[in-house]
PDB file of C-alpha atoms in Angstrom:
ATOM      1  CA  MET A 886      19.486   3.049 -12.976  1.00  0.00           C
ATOM      2  CA  ARG A 887      19.275  -0.636 -13.901  1.00  0.00           C
ATOM      3  CA  LYS A 888      22.346  -1.336 -11.738  1.00  0.00           C
ATOM      4  CA  LYS A 889      20.698   0.409  -8.767  1.00  0.00           C
ATOM      5  CA  ALA A 890      17.468  -1.543  -9.364  1.00  0.00           C
ATOM      6  CA  ASP A 891      19.417  -4.814  -9.259  1.00  0.00           C
ATOM      7  CA  GLU A 892      21.214  -3.769  -6.055  1.00  0.00           C
ATOM      8  CA  VAL A 893      17.988  -3.102  -4.131  1.00  0.00           C
ATOM      9  CA  LYS A 894      16.081  -6.095  -5.519  1.00  0.00           C
ATOM     10  CA  ASP A 895      16.553  -8.173  -2.352  1.00  0.00           C
ATOM     11  CA  LEU A 896      15.227  -5.339  -0.185  1.00  0.00           C
ATOM     12  CA  ARG A 897      11.855  -5.292  -1.936  1.00  0.00           C
ATOM     13  CA  CYS A 898       8.875  -6.645  -0.028  1.00  0.00           C
ATOM     14  CA  LYS A 899       7.258  -9.345  -2.136  1.00  0.00           C
ATOM     15  CA  ASN A 900       3.485  -9.645  -2.081  1.00  0.00           C
ATOM     16  CA  LEU A 901       2.950  -6.252  -0.440  1.00  0.00           C
ATOM     17  CA  ILE A 902       0.473  -3.931  -2.121  1.00  0.00           C
ATOM     18  CA  ALA A 903      -0.532  -0.404  -1.116  1.00  0.00           C
ATOM     19  CA  VAL A 904      -4.076   0.526  -2.184  1.00  0.00           C
ATOM     20  CA  LEU A 905      -5.299   4.107  -2.582  1.00  0.00           C
ATOM     21  CA  GLU A 906      -9.083   4.361  -2.581  1.00  0.00           C
ATOM     22  CA  GLU A 907     -10.339   7.234  -4.748  1.00  0.00           C
ATOM     23  CA  PRO A 908      -7.474   9.710  -4.182  1.00  0.00           C
ATOM     24  CA  THR A 909      -8.239  13.205  -5.472  1.00  0.00           C
ATOM     25  CA  ASP A 910      -4.866  14.961  -5.507  1.00  0.00           C
ATOM     26  CA  ILE A 911      -2.471  13.946  -8.292  1.00  0.00           C
ATOM     27  CA  LYS A 912       0.477  15.351  -6.310  1.00  0.00           C
ATOM     28  CA  ASN A 913      -0.424  13.045  -3.411  1.00  0.00           C
ATOM     29  CA  ILE A 914      -0.525  10.089  -5.806  1.00  0.00           C
ATOM     30  CA  GLY A 915       2.906  11.010  -7.148  1.00  0.00           C
ATOM     31  CA  THR A 916       4.316  11.309  -3.627  1.00  0.00           C
ATOM     32  CA  VAL A 917       2.793   7.941  -2.650  1.00  0.00           C
ATOM     33  CA  VAL A 918       4.456   6.385  -5.714  1.00  0.00           C
ATOM     34  CA  ARG A 919       7.746   7.847  -4.480  1.00  0.00           C
ATOM     35  CA  ASN A 920       7.089   6.413  -0.987  1.00  0.00           C
ATOM     36  CA  ILE A 921       6.282   2.905  -2.207  1.00  0.00           C
ATOM     37  CA  ASN A 922       9.323   2.878  -4.453  1.00  0.00           C
ATOM     38  CA  ALA A 923      11.674   4.147  -1.734  1.00  0.00           C
ATOM     39  CA  LEU A 924      10.311   1.704   0.853  1.00  0.00           C
ATOM     40  CA  GLY A 925      10.322  -1.360  -1.422  1.00  0.00           C
ATOM     41  CA  VAL A 926       6.562  -1.942  -1.665  1.00  0.00           C
ATOM     42  CA  GLU A 927       5.958  -4.284  -4.597  1.00  0.00           C
ATOM     43  CA  LYS A 928       2.843  -2.671  -6.135  1.00  0.00           C
ATOM     44  CA  LEU A 929       0.424   0.241  -5.887  1.00  0.00           C
ATOM     45  CA  TYR A 930      -3.253  -0.258  -6.706  1.00  0.00           C
ATOM     46  CA  ILE A 931      -5.452   2.792  -7.179  1.00  0.00           C
ATOM     47  CA  VAL A 932      -9.246   2.718  -7.084  1.00  0.00           C
ATOM     48  CA  ASP A 933     -10.024   5.432  -9.627  1.00  0.00           C
ATOM     49  CA  GLY A 934     -13.770   5.487 -10.290  1.00  0.00           C
ATOM     50  CA  LYS A 935     -13.610   8.955 -11.839  1.00  0.00           C
ATOM     51  CA  LYS A 936     -10.913   7.912 -14.339  1.00  0.00           C
ATOM     52  CA  ARG A 937      -8.426  10.628 -13.382  1.00  0.00           C
ATOM     53  CA  LEU A 938      -5.528   8.389 -14.346  1.00  0.00           C
ATOM     54  CA  PRO A 939      -4.794   6.498 -17.551  1.00  0.00           C
ATOM     55  CA  GLU A 940      -5.563   2.776 -17.278  1.00  0.00           C
ATOM     56  CA  ASN A 941      -2.384   1.932 -19.165  1.00  0.00           C
ATOM     57  CA  TRP A 942       0.725   1.905 -16.977  1.00  0.00           C
ATOM     58  CA  GLU A 943       2.922   2.982 -19.917  1.00  0.00           C
ATOM     59  CA  GLU A 944       0.824   6.143 -20.336  1.00  0.00           C
ATOM     60  CA  MET A 945       0.928   6.749 -16.579  1.00  0.00           C
ATOM     61  CA  ARG A 946       4.730   6.586 -16.632  1.00  0.00           C
ATOM     62  CA  GLU A 947       4.857   9.474 -19.119  1.00  0.00           C
ATOM     63  CA  ARG A 948       2.358  11.766 -17.382  1.00  0.00           C
ATOM     64  CA  LYS A 949       4.201  14.872 -16.165  1.00  0.00           C
ATOM     65  CA  SER A 950       1.786  15.417 -13.271  1.00  0.00           C
ATOM     66  CA  LEU A 951       3.013  12.073 -11.833  1.00  0.00           C
ATOM     67  CA  LEU A 952       6.629  12.238 -12.983  1.00  0.00           C
ATOM     68  CA  LYS A 953       7.496  15.402 -11.062  1.00  0.00           C
ATOM     69  CA  PRO A 954       6.044  14.634  -7.576  1.00  0.00           C
ATOM     70  CA  SER A 955       7.217  11.008  -7.801  1.00  0.00           C
ATOM     71  CA  VAL A 956      10.726  12.204  -8.764  1.00  0.00           C
ATOM     72  CA  SER A 957      10.495   9.724 -11.686  1.00  0.00           C
ATOM     73  CA  ALA A 958       9.654   6.801  -9.345  1.00  0.00           C
ATOM     74  CA  ILE A 959       6.558   6.211 -11.513  1.00  0.00           C
ATOM     75  CA  LYS A 960       8.929   4.819 -14.161  1.00  0.00           C
ATOM     76  CA  TRP A 961      10.189   2.172 -11.707  1.00  0.00           C
ATOM     77  CA  SER A 962       6.974   1.327  -9.837  1.00  0.00           C
ATOM     78  CA  PHE A 963       4.120  -1.003 -10.773  1.00  0.00           C
ATOM     79  CA  VAL A 964       0.774   0.820 -10.623  1.00  0.00           C
ATOM     80  CA  LYS A 965      -2.605  -0.720 -11.509  1.00  0.00           C
ATOM     81  CA  THR A 966      -5.960   1.056 -11.536  1.00  0.00           C
ATOM     82  CA  PHE A 967      -9.425  -0.303 -10.731  1.00  0.00           C
ATOM     83  CA  SER A 968     -12.766   1.313 -11.509  1.00  0.00           C
ATOM     84  CA  SER A 969     -14.323   0.455  -8.123  1.00  0.00           C
ATOM     85  CA  THR A 970     -13.528  -0.687  -4.604  1.00  0.00           C
ATOM     86  CA  GLU A 971     -15.522  -3.873  -5.283  1.00  0.00           C
ATOM     87  CA  GLU A 972     -13.386  -4.698  -8.329  1.00  0.00           C
ATOM     88  CA  CYS A 973     -10.166  -4.213  -6.360  1.00  0.00           C
ATOM     89  CA  ILE A 974     -11.408  -6.307  -3.416  1.00  0.00           C
ATOM     90  CA  LYS A 975     -12.388  -9.168  -5.760  1.00  0.00           C
ATOM     91  CA  HIS A 976      -8.964  -9.052  -7.430  1.00  0.00           C
ATOM     92  CA  LEU A 977      -7.164  -9.141  -4.071  1.00  0.00           C
ATOM     93  CA  GLU A 978      -9.355 -11.957  -2.699  1.00  0.00           C
ATOM     94  CA  LYS A 979      -8.896 -14.002  -5.872  1.00  0.00           C
ATOM     95  CA  ASN A 980      -5.135 -13.702  -5.362  1.00  0.00           C
ATOM     96  CA  ARG A 981      -5.446 -14.601  -1.640  1.00  0.00           C
ATOM     97  CA  PHE A 982      -4.349 -11.241  -0.206  1.00  0.00           C
ATOM     98  CA  ILE A 983      -5.212 -10.265   3.359  1.00  0.00           C
ATOM     99  CA  SER A 984      -6.338  -6.634   3.533  1.00  0.00           C
ATOM    100  CA  ILE A 985      -5.932  -4.118   6.322  1.00  0.00           C
ATOM    101  CA  ALA A 986      -7.469  -0.646   6.304  1.00  0.00           C
ATOM    102  CA  THR A 987      -5.935   2.519   7.727  1.00  0.00           C
ATOM    103  CA  SER A 988      -7.922   5.232   9.483  1.00  0.00           C
ATOM    104  CA  PRO A 989      -7.405   7.773  12.268  1.00  0.00           C
ATOM    105  CA  HIS A 990     -10.792   6.587  13.622  1.00  0.00           C
ATOM    106  CA  THR A 991     -11.805   3.310  15.254  1.00  0.00           C
ATOM    107  CA  LYS A 992     -13.574   1.295  12.562  1.00  0.00           C
ATOM    108  CA  GLY A 993     -14.368  -2.353  11.978  1.00  0.00           C
ATOM    109  CA  LYS A 994     -14.045  -5.319  14.337  1.00  0.00           C
ATOM    110  CA  THR A 995     -10.308  -5.251  15.059  1.00  0.00           C
ATOM    111  CA  ASN A 996      -8.563  -1.942  15.693  1.00  0.00           C
ATOM    112  CA  LEU A 997      -4.960  -1.366  16.650  1.00  0.00           C
ATOM    113  CA  TYR A 998      -2.199   1.162  16.679  1.00  0.00           C
ATOM    114  CA  LEU A 999       0.334   0.678  13.894  1.00  0.00           C
ATOM    115  CA  GLN A1000       3.197  -0.279  16.209  1.00  0.00           C
ATOM    116  CA  ASN A1001       1.134  -3.072  17.841  1.00  0.00           C
ATOM    117  CA  GLY A1002       0.500  -5.094  14.685  1.00  0.00           C
ATOM    118  CA  ASP A1003       2.234  -7.990  12.961  1.00  0.00           C
ATOM    119  CA  TYR A1004       2.452  -7.404   9.192  1.00  0.00           C
ATOM    120  CA  THR A1005       4.387 -10.485   8.073  1.00  0.00           C
ATOM    121  CA  GLN A1006       1.510 -12.246   6.310  1.00  0.00           C
ATOM    122  CA  LYS A1007       2.409 -13.941   3.027  1.00  0.00           C
ATOM    123  CA  ARG A1008       0.219 -11.604   0.940  1.00  0.00           C
ATOM    124  CA  LEU A1009      -0.794  -8.233   2.388  1.00  0.00           C
ATOM    125  CA  ALA A1010      -2.724  -5.280   0.954  1.00  0.00           C
ATOM    126  CA  VAL A1011      -2.751  -2.008   2.912  1.00  0.00           C
ATOM    127  CA  TRP A1012      -5.674   0.315   2.145  1.00  0.00           C
ATOM    128  CA  PHE A1013      -5.539   4.113   2.424  1.00  0.00           C
ATOM    129  CA  GLY A1014      -8.676   6.241   2.046  1.00  0.00           C
ATOM    130  CA  ASN A1015      -9.612   9.388   0.206  1.00  0.00           C
ATOM    131  CA  GLU A1016      -8.068  12.654   1.434  1.00  0.00           C
ATOM    132  CA  ALA A1017     -11.452  14.154   2.456  1.00  0.00           C
ATOM    133  CA  ARG A1018     -13.751  11.183   3.201  1.00  0.00           C
ATOM    134  CA  GLY A1019     -11.230   8.634   4.445  1.00  0.00           C
ATOM    135  CA  ILE A1020     -11.601   4.890   3.945  1.00  0.00           C
ATOM    136  CA  SER A1021     -14.936   3.439   2.806  1.00  0.00           C
ATOM    137  CA  ASP A1022     -17.061   1.142   4.950  1.00  0.00           C
ATOM    138  CA  LEU A1023     -16.765  -1.483   2.201  1.00  0.00           C
ATOM    139  CA  ALA A1024     -12.961  -1.496   2.415  1.00  0.00           C
ATOM    140  CA  VAL A1025     -13.117  -1.721   6.225  1.00  0.00           C
ATOM    141  CA  GLU A1026     -15.672  -4.583   6.105  1.00  0.00           C
ATOM    142  CA  ASN A1027     -13.355  -6.556   3.833  1.00  0.00           C
ATOM    143  CA  SER A1028     -10.258  -5.987   5.974  1.00  0.00           C
ATOM    144  CA  LYS A1029      -8.897  -8.113   8.818  1.00  0.00           C
ATOM    145  CA  ALA A1030      -8.087  -5.031  10.883  1.00  0.00           C
ATOM    146  CA  CYS A1031      -8.146  -1.268  10.923  1.00  0.00           C
ATOM    147  CA  VAL A1032      -4.784   0.291  11.753  1.00  0.00           C
ATOM    148  CA  GLN A1033      -4.152   3.820  12.964  1.00  0.00           C
ATOM    149  CA  ILE A1034      -1.122   5.977  13.652  1.00  0.00           C
ATOM    150  CA  GLN A1035      -1.059   7.004  17.305  1.00  0.00           C
ATOM    151  CA  MET A1036      -1.446  10.785  17.405  1.00  0.00           C
ATOM    152  CA  ALA A1037       0.071  13.031  20.071  1.00  0.00           C
ATOM    153  CA  GLY A1038      -1.485  16.342  19.010  1.00  0.00           C
ATOM    154  CA  ILE A1039      -4.860  17.987  18.566  1.00  0.00           C
ATOM    155  CA  ILE A1040      -5.087  17.217  14.829  1.00  0.00           C
ATOM    156  CA  GLU A1041      -6.283  13.645  14.321  1.00  0.00           C
ATOM    157  CA  SER A1042      -5.101  12.895  10.808  1.00  0.00           C
ATOM    158  CA  MET A1043      -2.201  13.391   8.417  1.00  0.00           C
ATOM    159  CA  ASN A1044      -1.848  14.094   4.736  1.00  0.00           C
ATOM    160  CA  LEU A1045      -2.307  10.960   2.587  1.00  0.00           C
ATOM    161  CA  ALA A1046       1.286  10.987   1.355  1.00  0.00           C
ATOM    162  CA  THR A1047       2.642  11.428   4.891  1.00  0.00           C
ATOM    163  CA  SER A1048       0.504   8.661   6.386  1.00  0.00           C
ATOM    164  CA  THR A1049       1.454   6.192   3.643  1.00  0.00           C
ATOM    165  CA  GLY A1050       5.125   6.885   4.359  1.00  0.00           C
ATOM    166  CA  ILE A1051       4.745   6.267   8.104  1.00  0.00           C
ATOM    167  CA  VAL A1052       2.515   3.177   7.818  1.00  0.00           C
ATOM    168  CA  LEU A1053       4.477   1.554   5.009  1.00  0.00           C
ATOM    169  CA  TYR A1054       7.796   2.233   6.747  1.00  0.00           C
ATOM    170  CA  GLU A1055       6.701   0.137   9.750  1.00  0.00           C
ATOM    171  CA  ILE A1056       5.216  -2.596   7.572  1.00  0.00           C
ATOM    172  CA  THR A1057       8.208  -2.884   5.215  1.00  0.00           C
ATOM    173  CA  LYS A1058      10.627  -2.837   8.174  1.00  0.00           C
ATOM    174  CA  GLN A1059       8.811  -5.811   9.725  1.00  0.00           C
ATOM    175  CA  ARG A1060       8.568  -7.689   6.439  1.00  0.00           C
ATOM    176  CA  ARG A1061      12.272  -7.214   5.600  1.00  0.00           C
ATOM    177  CA  GLU A1062      13.280  -8.437   9.077  1.00  0.00           C
ATOM    178  CA  TYR A1063      10.996 -11.451   8.689  1.00  0.00           C
ATOM    179  CA  GLN A1064      12.308 -12.199   5.177  1.00  0.00           C
ATOM    180  CA  ALA A1065      15.913 -12.019   6.408  1.00  0.00           C
ATOM    181  CA  GLU A1066      15.230 -14.459   9.269  1.00  0.00           C
ATOM    182  CA  ASN A1067      12.930 -16.841   7.362  1.00  0.00           C
ATOM    183  CA  LYS A1068      14.394 -17.529   3.938  1.00  0.00           C
ATOM    184  CA  ARG A1069      12.196 -20.624   3.554  1.00  0.00           C
ATOM    185  CA  GLY A1070       8.928 -18.749   3.812  1.00  0.00           C
ATOM    186  CA  ARG A1071       5.888 -19.073   6.080  1.00  0.00           C
ATOM    187  CA  LYS A1072       4.044 -22.089   7.375  1.00  0.00           C
ATOM    188  CA  ASN A1073       0.994 -20.070   8.478  1.00  0.00           C
ATOM    189  CA  ASP A1074      -0.077 -16.454   8.240  1.00  0.00           C
ATOM    190  CA  PRO A1075       0.139 -14.752  11.642  1.00  0.00           C
ATOM    191  CA  GLU A1076      -2.768 -12.754  13.042  1.00  0.00           C
ATOM    192  CA  ILE A1077      -2.506  -9.002  12.494  1.00  0.00           C
ATOM    193  CA  ILE A1078      -2.488  -8.327  16.244  1.00  0.00           C
ATOM    194  CA  ALA A1079       0.765  -9.416  17.824  1.00  0.00           C
ATOM    195  CA  GLU A1080       0.414 -11.809  20.768  1.00  0.00           C
TER     196      GLU A1080
END
């Protein structure tokens, strides 16, 4: 496994964090861990106000309810928990991350379909809401944009694990292409909406 980890190291997207806000289904969390690991997302932050998960990453790595749905990806993925949305926002702002929120609904000042955005900012956090309530107003207010997957059916939303896979696939694809073309880094962070 260490050899495989070394082989894919250059494909990882540095300074890209997925944030789950108050997820309720442990299986969904495990599947999201699998998604972020497979797609090369650097970290997963989980706002866990009800303390469903252990705070210690080492304990999390051994929890069977996460091991099975993540197909052991929990052992190879960095996961950090926060007790509130406010705490997570402060941590991200302190570390100069730009946040975007995801929602099937139009929310916030800037709204766009996933495929119309530019996600090559130096430090990016992508927020996903609770399975039943969606993303909080606080997370939206503290985000540069609200991104949605364009739907072609009657149902207007997808399962949390499915939506993280789709959204993070597009974002990691863009970031890997950018990283390959711009080895020296960024001069300025682009706007989320592509010109």
